[in-house]
Protein backbone atom coordinates (compact mmCIF):
# COMPACT_ATOMS: atom_id res chain seq x y z
CA MET A 1 10.31 27.67 -8.90
CA HIS A 2 8.58 24.95 -6.89
CA PRO A 3 9.46 21.52 -8.42
CA LEU A 4 5.79 20.57 -8.60
CA ARG A 5 4.78 23.55 -10.70
CA THR A 6 5.78 21.90 -13.95
CA LEU A 7 3.13 19.22 -14.38
CA SER A 8 1.81 18.45 -17.83
CA ARG A 9 -1.88 18.46 -18.64
CA PRO A 10 -2.06 14.64 -18.41
CA ALA A 11 -0.48 14.87 -14.95
CA LEU A 12 -2.94 17.58 -13.99
CA ALA A 13 -5.82 15.40 -15.12
CA ALA A 14 -4.47 12.55 -12.98
CA LEU A 15 -4.21 14.86 -10.00
CA LEU A 16 -7.77 16.05 -10.50
CA VAL A 17 -8.92 12.44 -10.56
CA PHE A 18 -6.93 11.82 -7.39
CA GLY A 19 -8.46 14.90 -5.86
CA ALA A 20 -11.91 13.48 -6.55
CA LEU A 21 -10.88 10.27 -4.88
CA VAL A 22 -9.50 11.87 -1.74
CA VAL A 23 -12.58 14.02 -1.17
CA PRO A 24 -14.56 11.63 1.02
CA ALA A 25 -18.17 10.73 0.51
CA THR A 26 -19.61 12.70 3.42
CA ALA A 27 -22.14 10.12 4.54
CA GLN A 28 -19.65 7.26 4.47
CA ALA A 29 -16.92 9.27 6.21
CA ASP A 30 -19.35 10.43 8.87
CA THR A 31 -20.53 6.86 9.47
CA LYS A 32 -16.98 5.62 9.92
CA SER A 33 -16.04 8.48 12.21
CA GLU A 34 -19.17 8.00 14.28
CA ARG A 35 -18.50 4.27 14.59
CA GLU A 36 -14.93 4.91 15.69
CA GLU A 37 -16.08 7.46 18.24
CA VAL A 38 -18.79 5.15 19.63
CA GLN A 39 -16.28 2.34 20.05
CA ARG A 40 -13.80 4.71 21.65
CA LYS A 41 -16.37 5.92 24.20
CA ARG A 42 -17.49 2.38 25.00
CA ALA A 43 -13.89 1.35 25.52
CA ALA A 44 -13.26 4.35 27.78
CA VAL A 45 -16.16 3.25 29.98
CA ALA A 46 -15.01 -0.38 29.88
CA ALA A 47 -11.50 0.62 30.90
CA GLU A 48 -12.90 2.07 34.16
CA ILE A 49 -14.51 -1.20 35.25
CA ASP A 50 -13.79 -2.45 38.75
CA THR A 51 -12.99 -6.02 37.81
CA LEU A 52 -13.17 -7.32 41.38
CA LYS A 53 -16.65 -5.96 42.05
CA ALA A 54 -18.17 -6.29 38.60
CA THR A 55 -20.37 -9.22 37.63
CA ASP A 56 -19.15 -11.84 35.18
CA ALA A 57 -21.50 -10.43 32.53
CA GLN A 58 -20.09 -6.93 33.04
CA VAL A 59 -16.52 -8.20 32.74
CA GLU A 60 -17.33 -10.08 29.52
CA ALA A 61 -19.05 -7.02 28.10
CA ALA A 62 -16.05 -4.84 28.99
CA LEU A 63 -13.64 -7.22 27.30
CA ARG A 64 -15.80 -7.31 24.18
CA ALA A 65 -15.99 -3.51 24.09
CA LEU A 66 -12.23 -3.16 24.44
CA ASN A 67 -11.59 -5.80 21.80
CA ALA A 68 -14.07 -4.17 19.39
CA ASN A 69 -12.39 -0.81 19.90
CA VAL A 70 -8.96 -2.21 19.09
CA ALA A 71 -10.35 -3.84 15.95
CA THR A 72 -12.15 -0.66 14.85
CA GLN A 73 -9.19 1.63 15.49
CA THR A 74 -6.80 -0.80 13.77
CA ALA A 75 -9.07 -0.93 10.72
CA ALA A 76 -9.12 2.87 10.67
CA LEU A 77 -5.32 2.89 10.84
CA ARG A 78 -5.06 0.49 7.90
CA ASP A 79 -7.49 2.62 5.92
CA ALA A 80 -5.42 5.72 6.65
CA GLU A 81 -2.25 3.86 5.61
CA ARG A 82 -3.87 2.82 2.35
CA LYS A 83 -4.95 6.39 1.58
CA ALA A 84 -1.49 7.69 2.51
CA ALA A 85 0.09 5.20 0.12
CA GLU A 86 -2.26 6.33 -2.65
CA ALA A 87 -1.42 9.98 -1.96
CA ALA A 88 2.29 9.21 -1.95
CA ALA A 89 1.96 7.36 -5.26
CA ALA A 90 0.10 10.31 -6.79
CA LEU A 91 2.79 12.68 -5.58
CA GLU A 92 5.50 10.43 -6.95
CA ALA A 93 3.77 10.34 -10.34
CA ALA A 94 3.47 14.13 -10.29
CA THR A 95 7.16 14.49 -9.51
CA ALA A 96 8.04 12.20 -12.42
CA GLN A 97 5.88 14.35 -14.68
CA VAL A 98 7.73 17.41 -13.41
CA ALA A 99 11.04 16.00 -14.60
CA ALA A 100 9.54 15.10 -17.98
CA LYS A 101 8.03 18.57 -18.42
CA GLN A 102 11.25 20.30 -17.42
CA ALA A 103 13.16 18.23 -19.97
CA GLU A 104 10.57 19.12 -22.61
CA ILE A 105 10.92 22.83 -21.91
CA VAL A 106 14.71 22.60 -22.12
CA GLU A 107 14.34 20.96 -25.54
CA LEU A 108 11.86 23.57 -26.70
CA ASP A 109 14.11 26.41 -25.55
CA ALA A 110 16.97 24.86 -27.49
CA ALA A 111 14.73 24.48 -30.54
CA VAL A 112 13.76 28.17 -30.37
CA LYS A 113 17.42 29.14 -30.29
CA ASP A 114 18.11 26.86 -33.24
CA LEU A 115 15.34 28.61 -35.18
CA ALA A 116 16.86 31.97 -34.40
CA VAL A 117 20.26 30.80 -35.60
CA GLU A 118 18.74 29.30 -38.74
CA ALA A 119 16.90 32.53 -39.46
CA TYR A 120 20.04 34.54 -38.89
CA ILE A 121 22.05 32.34 -41.25
CA ARG A 122 19.33 32.43 -43.88
CA PRO A 123 17.66 35.79 -43.25
CA PRO A 124 14.66 37.05 -45.17
CA SER A 125 14.92 40.09 -47.34
CA SER A 126 13.20 42.20 -44.72
CA SER A 127 15.61 44.56 -43.01
CA SER A 128 13.37 44.65 -39.92
CA PHE A 129 14.29 41.04 -39.16
CA ILE A 130 18.04 41.78 -39.31
CA ASP A 131 17.52 44.83 -37.14
CA SER A 132 15.59 42.79 -34.52
CA LEU A 133 18.29 40.16 -34.30
CA SER A 134 21.04 42.74 -33.89
CA SER A 135 19.17 44.56 -31.12
CA GLU A 136 20.51 44.04 -27.59
CA THR A 137 17.01 44.35 -26.11
CA ILE A 138 15.13 42.00 -28.40
CA GLY A 139 12.15 40.44 -26.66
CA GLU A 140 10.41 37.16 -27.31
CA ALA A 141 7.40 38.88 -28.89
CA GLU A 142 9.65 40.76 -31.29
CA LEU A 143 11.56 37.60 -32.10
CA LYS A 144 8.33 35.76 -32.82
CA GLN A 145 7.14 38.58 -35.07
CA SER A 146 10.43 38.51 -36.97
CA LEU A 147 10.28 34.76 -37.27
CA LEU A 148 6.72 35.01 -38.53
CA GLU A 149 8.04 37.08 -41.37
CA ALA A 150 10.97 34.75 -41.95
CA GLN A 151 9.96 31.15 -41.34
CA SER A 152 7.31 28.63 -42.33
CA SER A 153 4.40 27.70 -40.05
CA SER A 154 5.93 24.26 -39.37
CA GLN A 155 9.07 25.88 -37.99
CA LEU A 156 7.08 28.23 -35.79
CA ASP A 157 5.13 25.36 -34.22
CA VAL A 158 7.88 24.97 -31.66
CA LEU A 159 7.16 28.45 -30.33
CA ASP A 160 3.52 27.55 -29.88
CA GLN A 161 4.55 24.38 -28.04
CA LEU A 162 6.78 26.38 -25.74
CA GLU A 163 4.00 28.84 -25.01
CA ARG A 164 1.55 26.03 -24.23
CA ALA A 165 4.10 24.32 -22.00
CA ARG A 166 4.56 27.47 -19.96
CA GLU A 167 0.80 27.81 -19.64
CA ASP A 168 0.67 24.20 -18.43
CA LEU A 169 3.20 24.98 -15.72
CA GLU A 170 1.14 27.80 -14.31
CA THR A 171 -2.14 25.91 -14.62
CA ALA A 172 -0.71 22.85 -12.86
CA ARG A 173 0.99 24.73 -10.03
CA GLN A 174 -1.92 24.95 -7.61
CA ALA A 175 -3.11 21.42 -8.36
CA ALA A 176 0.37 19.99 -7.80
CA GLU A 177 0.82 21.85 -4.54
CA ALA A 178 -2.58 20.56 -3.45
CA ALA A 179 -1.39 17.02 -4.11
CA GLU A 180 1.69 17.66 -2.00
CA THR A 181 -0.49 19.00 0.80
CA ALA A 182 -2.82 15.99 0.51
CA ALA A 183 0.12 13.61 0.85
CA SER A 184 1.30 15.47 3.95
CA ASP A 185 -2.20 15.42 5.43
CA ARG A 186 -2.55 11.68 4.79
CA LYS A 187 0.77 11.06 6.52
CA ALA A 188 -0.39 13.09 9.52
CA ALA A 189 -3.66 11.14 9.56
CA VAL A 190 -1.72 7.88 9.85
CA ALA A 191 0.12 9.27 12.88
CA GLY A 192 -3.21 10.22 14.48
CA LYS A 193 -4.76 6.81 13.86
CA LEU A 194 -1.63 5.13 15.18
CA ALA A 195 -2.01 7.10 18.42
CA SER A 196 -5.65 5.94 18.68
CA VAL A 197 -4.64 2.30 18.21
CA THR A 198 -1.91 2.65 20.82
CA GLN A 199 -4.37 4.11 23.31
CA ALA A 200 -6.91 1.35 22.58
CA ARG A 201 -4.33 -1.36 23.14
CA ASN A 202 -3.07 0.23 26.33
CA GLN A 203 -6.64 0.22 27.70
CA GLN A 204 -7.04 -3.37 26.58
CA ALA A 205 -3.79 -4.47 28.22
CA GLN A 206 -4.59 -2.71 31.49
CA VAL A 207 -7.99 -4.37 31.87
CA ALA A 208 -6.59 -7.72 30.71
CA GLU A 209 -4.08 -7.65 33.56
CA GLU A 210 -6.84 -6.86 36.05
CA VAL A 211 -9.08 -9.62 34.65
CA ASP A 212 -6.24 -12.12 34.98
CA ALA A 213 -6.00 -11.21 38.68
CA ARG A 214 -9.78 -11.56 38.98
CA LEU A 215 -9.63 -15.01 37.39
CA ASP A 216 -7.09 -16.07 39.99
CA ARG A 217 -9.43 -15.05 42.78
CA ARG A 218 -12.62 -16.47 41.28
CA LEU A 219 -11.06 -19.78 40.26
CA SER A 220 -9.53 -20.14 43.71
CA GLU A 221 -12.97 -19.55 45.18
CA ALA A 222 -14.46 -22.18 42.91
CA ALA A 223 -11.83 -24.66 44.07
CA SER A 224 -12.58 -23.86 47.72
CA LEU A 225 -16.30 -24.50 47.15
CA ALA A 226 -15.72 -27.85 45.48
CA ASP A 227 -16.23 -29.83 48.69
CA LEU A 228 -19.11 -27.68 49.97
CA ASP A 229 -21.19 -27.11 46.85
CA LYS A 230 -20.00 -28.83 43.69
CA LYS A 231 -22.78 -27.35 41.59
CA LEU A 232 -21.94 -23.77 42.56
CA SER A 233 -18.24 -24.51 42.15
CA ALA A 234 -18.80 -25.83 38.63
CA GLN A 235 -21.00 -22.85 37.77
CA ILE A 236 -18.33 -20.36 38.86
CA ALA A 237 -15.63 -22.29 37.00
CA ALA A 238 -17.73 -22.33 33.81
CA GLU A 239 -18.35 -18.59 34.02
CA GLN A 240 -14.63 -17.95 34.48
CA ALA A 241 -13.85 -20.21 31.53
CA ARG A 242 -15.99 -18.00 29.29
CA ILE A 243 -14.18 -14.91 30.55
CA ALA A 244 -10.82 -16.61 30.06
CA ALA A 245 -11.79 -17.52 26.49
CA GLU A 246 -12.79 -13.92 25.74
CA LEU A 247 -9.52 -12.73 27.25
CA ALA A 248 -7.55 -15.24 25.15
CA ARG A 249 -9.30 -14.04 21.98
CA GLN A 250 -8.49 -10.48 22.91
CA LYS A 251 -4.81 -11.23 23.43
CA SER A 252 -4.67 -13.26 20.20
CA THR A 253 -6.16 -10.38 18.22
CA SER A 254 -3.72 -7.94 19.80
CA ARG A 255 -0.73 -10.10 18.87
CA ALA A 256 -1.94 -10.72 15.32
CA ALA A 257 -2.33 -7.06 14.35
CA SER A 258 0.89 -5.13 13.83
CA LEU A 259 1.16 -1.42 14.54
CA GLY A 260 2.18 1.07 11.91
CA PRO A 261 2.67 0.70 8.18
CA VAL A 262 3.88 -2.61 6.78
CA ALA A 263 7.66 -2.28 6.79
CA ILE A 264 9.96 -3.22 3.92
CA THR A 265 13.32 -4.46 5.17
CA GLY A 266 16.53 -5.74 3.63
CA SER A 267 18.66 -4.61 0.70
CA GLY A 268 19.54 -5.84 -2.76
CA ASN A 269 17.02 -7.15 -5.25
CA ILE A 270 15.18 -9.38 -2.76
CA VAL A 271 13.63 -7.66 0.27
CA SER A 272 11.26 -8.71 3.04
CA VAL A 273 7.71 -7.39 3.41
CA ARG A 274 6.38 -8.62 6.75
CA GLY A 275 8.37 -11.82 6.32
CA ILE A 276 7.39 -12.34 2.67
CA ARG A 277 10.51 -12.12 0.49
CA VAL A 278 9.86 -10.50 -2.88
CA HIS A 279 11.74 -8.62 -5.60
CA LYS A 280 12.21 -4.98 -4.65
CA SER A 281 10.24 -3.92 -7.74
CA ILE A 282 7.00 -5.22 -6.17
CA ALA A 283 7.80 -4.54 -2.51
CA ASP A 284 5.72 -1.37 -2.24
CA GLN A 285 2.63 -2.87 -3.87
CA THR A 286 2.96 -5.95 -1.64
CA ALA A 287 3.10 -3.74 1.46
CA ARG A 288 0.05 -1.79 0.32
CA LEU A 289 -1.87 -5.00 -0.38
CA LEU A 290 -1.11 -6.37 3.09
CA SER A 291 -2.15 -3.10 4.75
CA ALA A 292 -5.37 -2.99 2.74
CA ALA A 293 -6.19 -6.58 3.70
CA ASP A 294 -5.50 -5.78 7.36
CA GLY A 295 -7.90 -2.87 7.13
CA ASP A 296 -10.64 -5.25 5.99
CA GLY A 297 -9.89 -7.77 8.75
CA ILE A 298 -7.94 -10.20 6.55
CA SER A 299 -4.45 -10.84 7.97
CA LEU A 300 -2.32 -12.36 5.22
CA SER A 301 1.11 -13.91 5.31
CA GLY A 302 2.93 -16.28 2.99
CA GLY A 303 6.07 -17.16 1.09
CA GLY A 304 7.53 -15.41 -1.92
CA TYR A 305 11.06 -15.68 -3.26
CA ARG A 306 12.56 -19.14 -3.59
CA ASP A 307 16.31 -19.47 -4.12
CA PRO A 308 16.86 -21.18 -7.52
CA ASN A 309 19.76 -23.08 -5.96
CA GLN A 310 17.17 -25.12 -4.08
CA GLN A 311 15.56 -26.14 -7.35
CA ILE A 312 18.96 -26.94 -8.87
CA ALA A 313 19.76 -29.19 -5.91
CA LEU A 314 16.43 -30.97 -6.32
CA ARG A 315 17.05 -31.49 -10.04
CA ARG A 316 20.45 -32.98 -9.30
CA ALA A 317 18.90 -35.34 -6.78
CA HIS A 318 15.90 -36.31 -8.93
CA CYS A 319 17.12 -35.94 -12.52
CA GLY A 320 20.91 -36.36 -12.65
CA SER A 321 24.07 -34.32 -12.26
CA SER A 322 24.86 -33.22 -15.82
CA ASN A 323 23.93 -29.77 -17.13
CA TYR A 324 21.41 -31.43 -19.41
CA ASP A 325 19.87 -33.29 -16.48
CA VAL A 326 19.64 -30.16 -14.35
CA TYR A 327 18.54 -27.57 -16.89
CA GLN A 328 17.03 -29.30 -19.91
CA LYS A 329 15.73 -32.79 -19.13
CA PRO A 330 11.89 -32.83 -19.20
CA PRO A 331 10.34 -32.95 -15.71
CA SER A 332 8.53 -36.19 -16.55
CA GLN A 333 11.85 -38.00 -16.95
CA CYS A 334 12.87 -37.22 -13.36
CA SER A 335 11.97 -39.33 -10.35
CA PRO A 336 9.93 -37.81 -8.88
CA PRO A 337 8.96 -35.28 -11.60
CA THR A 338 10.77 -32.01 -10.86
CA ALA A 339 10.45 -28.60 -12.53
CA ARG A 340 13.42 -27.15 -14.35
CA PRO A 341 15.16 -24.17 -12.66
CA GLY A 342 14.03 -20.71 -13.70
CA GLN A 343 10.48 -21.74 -14.59
CA SER A 344 8.79 -20.19 -11.56
CA ASN A 345 8.04 -16.58 -10.73
CA HIS A 346 9.02 -17.52 -7.18
CA GLU A 347 12.63 -17.79 -8.34
CA ARG A 348 12.47 -14.19 -9.53
CA GLY A 349 10.65 -12.92 -6.45
CA LEU A 350 7.57 -12.05 -8.48
CA ALA A 351 5.05 -14.49 -6.94
CA ILE A 352 3.57 -15.08 -3.49
CA ASP A 353 1.91 -18.14 -2.00
CA PHE A 354 -0.47 -16.51 0.47
CA THR A 355 -1.46 -18.01 3.79
CA TYR A 356 -4.40 -17.13 6.02
CA GLN A 357 -4.78 -18.11 9.66
CA GLY A 358 -1.56 -20.11 9.45
CA ARG A 359 -2.47 -22.23 6.41
CA ALA A 360 -2.14 -21.92 2.65
CA ILE A 361 -5.27 -20.57 0.95
CA SER A 362 -6.46 -23.82 -0.59
CA SER A 363 -10.16 -23.00 -1.01
CA ARG A 364 -11.78 -20.42 -3.23
CA SER A 365 -14.50 -20.02 -0.63
CA SER A 366 -11.92 -18.81 1.91
CA PRO A 367 -12.51 -15.19 3.03
CA ALA A 368 -8.88 -14.51 2.16
CA PHE A 369 -9.27 -15.80 -1.41
CA GLN A 370 -12.48 -13.81 -1.85
CA TRP A 371 -10.70 -10.67 -0.66
CA LEU A 372 -7.76 -11.27 -3.00
CA LYS A 373 -10.11 -12.00 -5.89
CA ALA A 374 -11.80 -8.63 -5.34
CA HIS A 375 -8.73 -6.51 -4.62
CA ALA A 376 -5.40 -8.11 -5.60
CA ALA A 377 -5.48 -6.88 -9.20
CA SER A 378 -5.52 -3.30 -7.89
CA TYR A 379 -2.06 -4.01 -6.50
CA GLY A 380 -0.75 -5.85 -9.57
CA PHE A 381 -1.28 -9.47 -8.46
CA TYR A 382 -3.17 -12.14 -10.40
CA ASN A 383 -4.16 -15.68 -9.49
CA LEU A 384 -3.07 -18.90 -11.12
CA PRO A 385 -6.53 -20.53 -11.53
CA SER A 386 -5.35 -24.01 -10.53
CA GLU A 387 -3.76 -22.77 -7.28
CA PRO A 388 -5.89 -20.52 -5.03
CA TRP A 389 -2.85 -19.63 -2.92
CA HIS A 390 -0.55 -18.60 -5.81
CA TRP A 391 -0.59 -14.95 -6.93
CA SER A 392 1.96 -13.34 -9.22
CA VAL A 393 2.56 -10.29 -11.38
CA ASN A 394 1.31 -12.06 -14.51
CA GLY A 395 -0.89 -14.88 -13.19
CA ASP A 396 1.72 -17.55 -14.01
């Protein structure tokens, strides 16, 4: 029997909800696909530009088209990663329900056997019951009929439970297999989007190299004209500066966005999620949060786990060397005031101080804070109101 054919009705309901979620809204999906295709076609045209013969305006337009394509395809990749993570989570939940349902059926089977033994030990007066138990070909229907004659309705409830459980298995089979197929399809979609991003970046890199060579030529020409026509020389230099700025933005964007799913590395209780060290219990949700933010154009980083030994060393330096000084003395009695060890979720790897564009998120008007405010709870993170940058599993 397929391991996913044993889902309970609650699991089936969850899968049906998931199924509703993974069926895309046609208009929205079409709009996204059309936008991706438009950007892809524009980038294909831009990649064919003759950078030496093209005008400055044409070169700038080509760079913008290539940059926009990379951004669009990367966002599509992040969206596919997010959906793949959701599908994987649904499949994992279904598998857990399988184990629970299998255990339930084992218990029910054992209970049925116990009833048969009990009925055999304390048989009814009916000889038909004794005859049915002694038969080598007794079937479940016959056993149930005999038990109906012999046992109370409360004892027979277990047979009804077993029958319903078996019905659940068959009912859930197709839905569970559909969830498995959906997870596989989502994984394949990520691979396809990753190929699109790779192609977009290759186009971008090729043209960037050609534009760099063009800048060399044009800037050299501007320098040669400096003595003959300073105005024209300055005009050419200014035009090349704009192109150089666009090229620099393009390269910066390319470096900032990472290919593929957010990786979880390391072993033990504390692992690294794109450089953010967290407890392994929240690693997956951290990775999914970072991918989701990437998909919406918000590239987050930050710091998570903080070794409690650092805090102990600070307490010794600021509060004293005794166990009381280190672990019990009130922070206000230290100079400077210093928190006692073990008081922070950072020391358990259950909090993250997020950064955006290289700085801690210190303003609630920051695009990063607004994104976290709208989405972080979906991934199990909550903000400490007094610290816009600090997000943890319980808001502390």
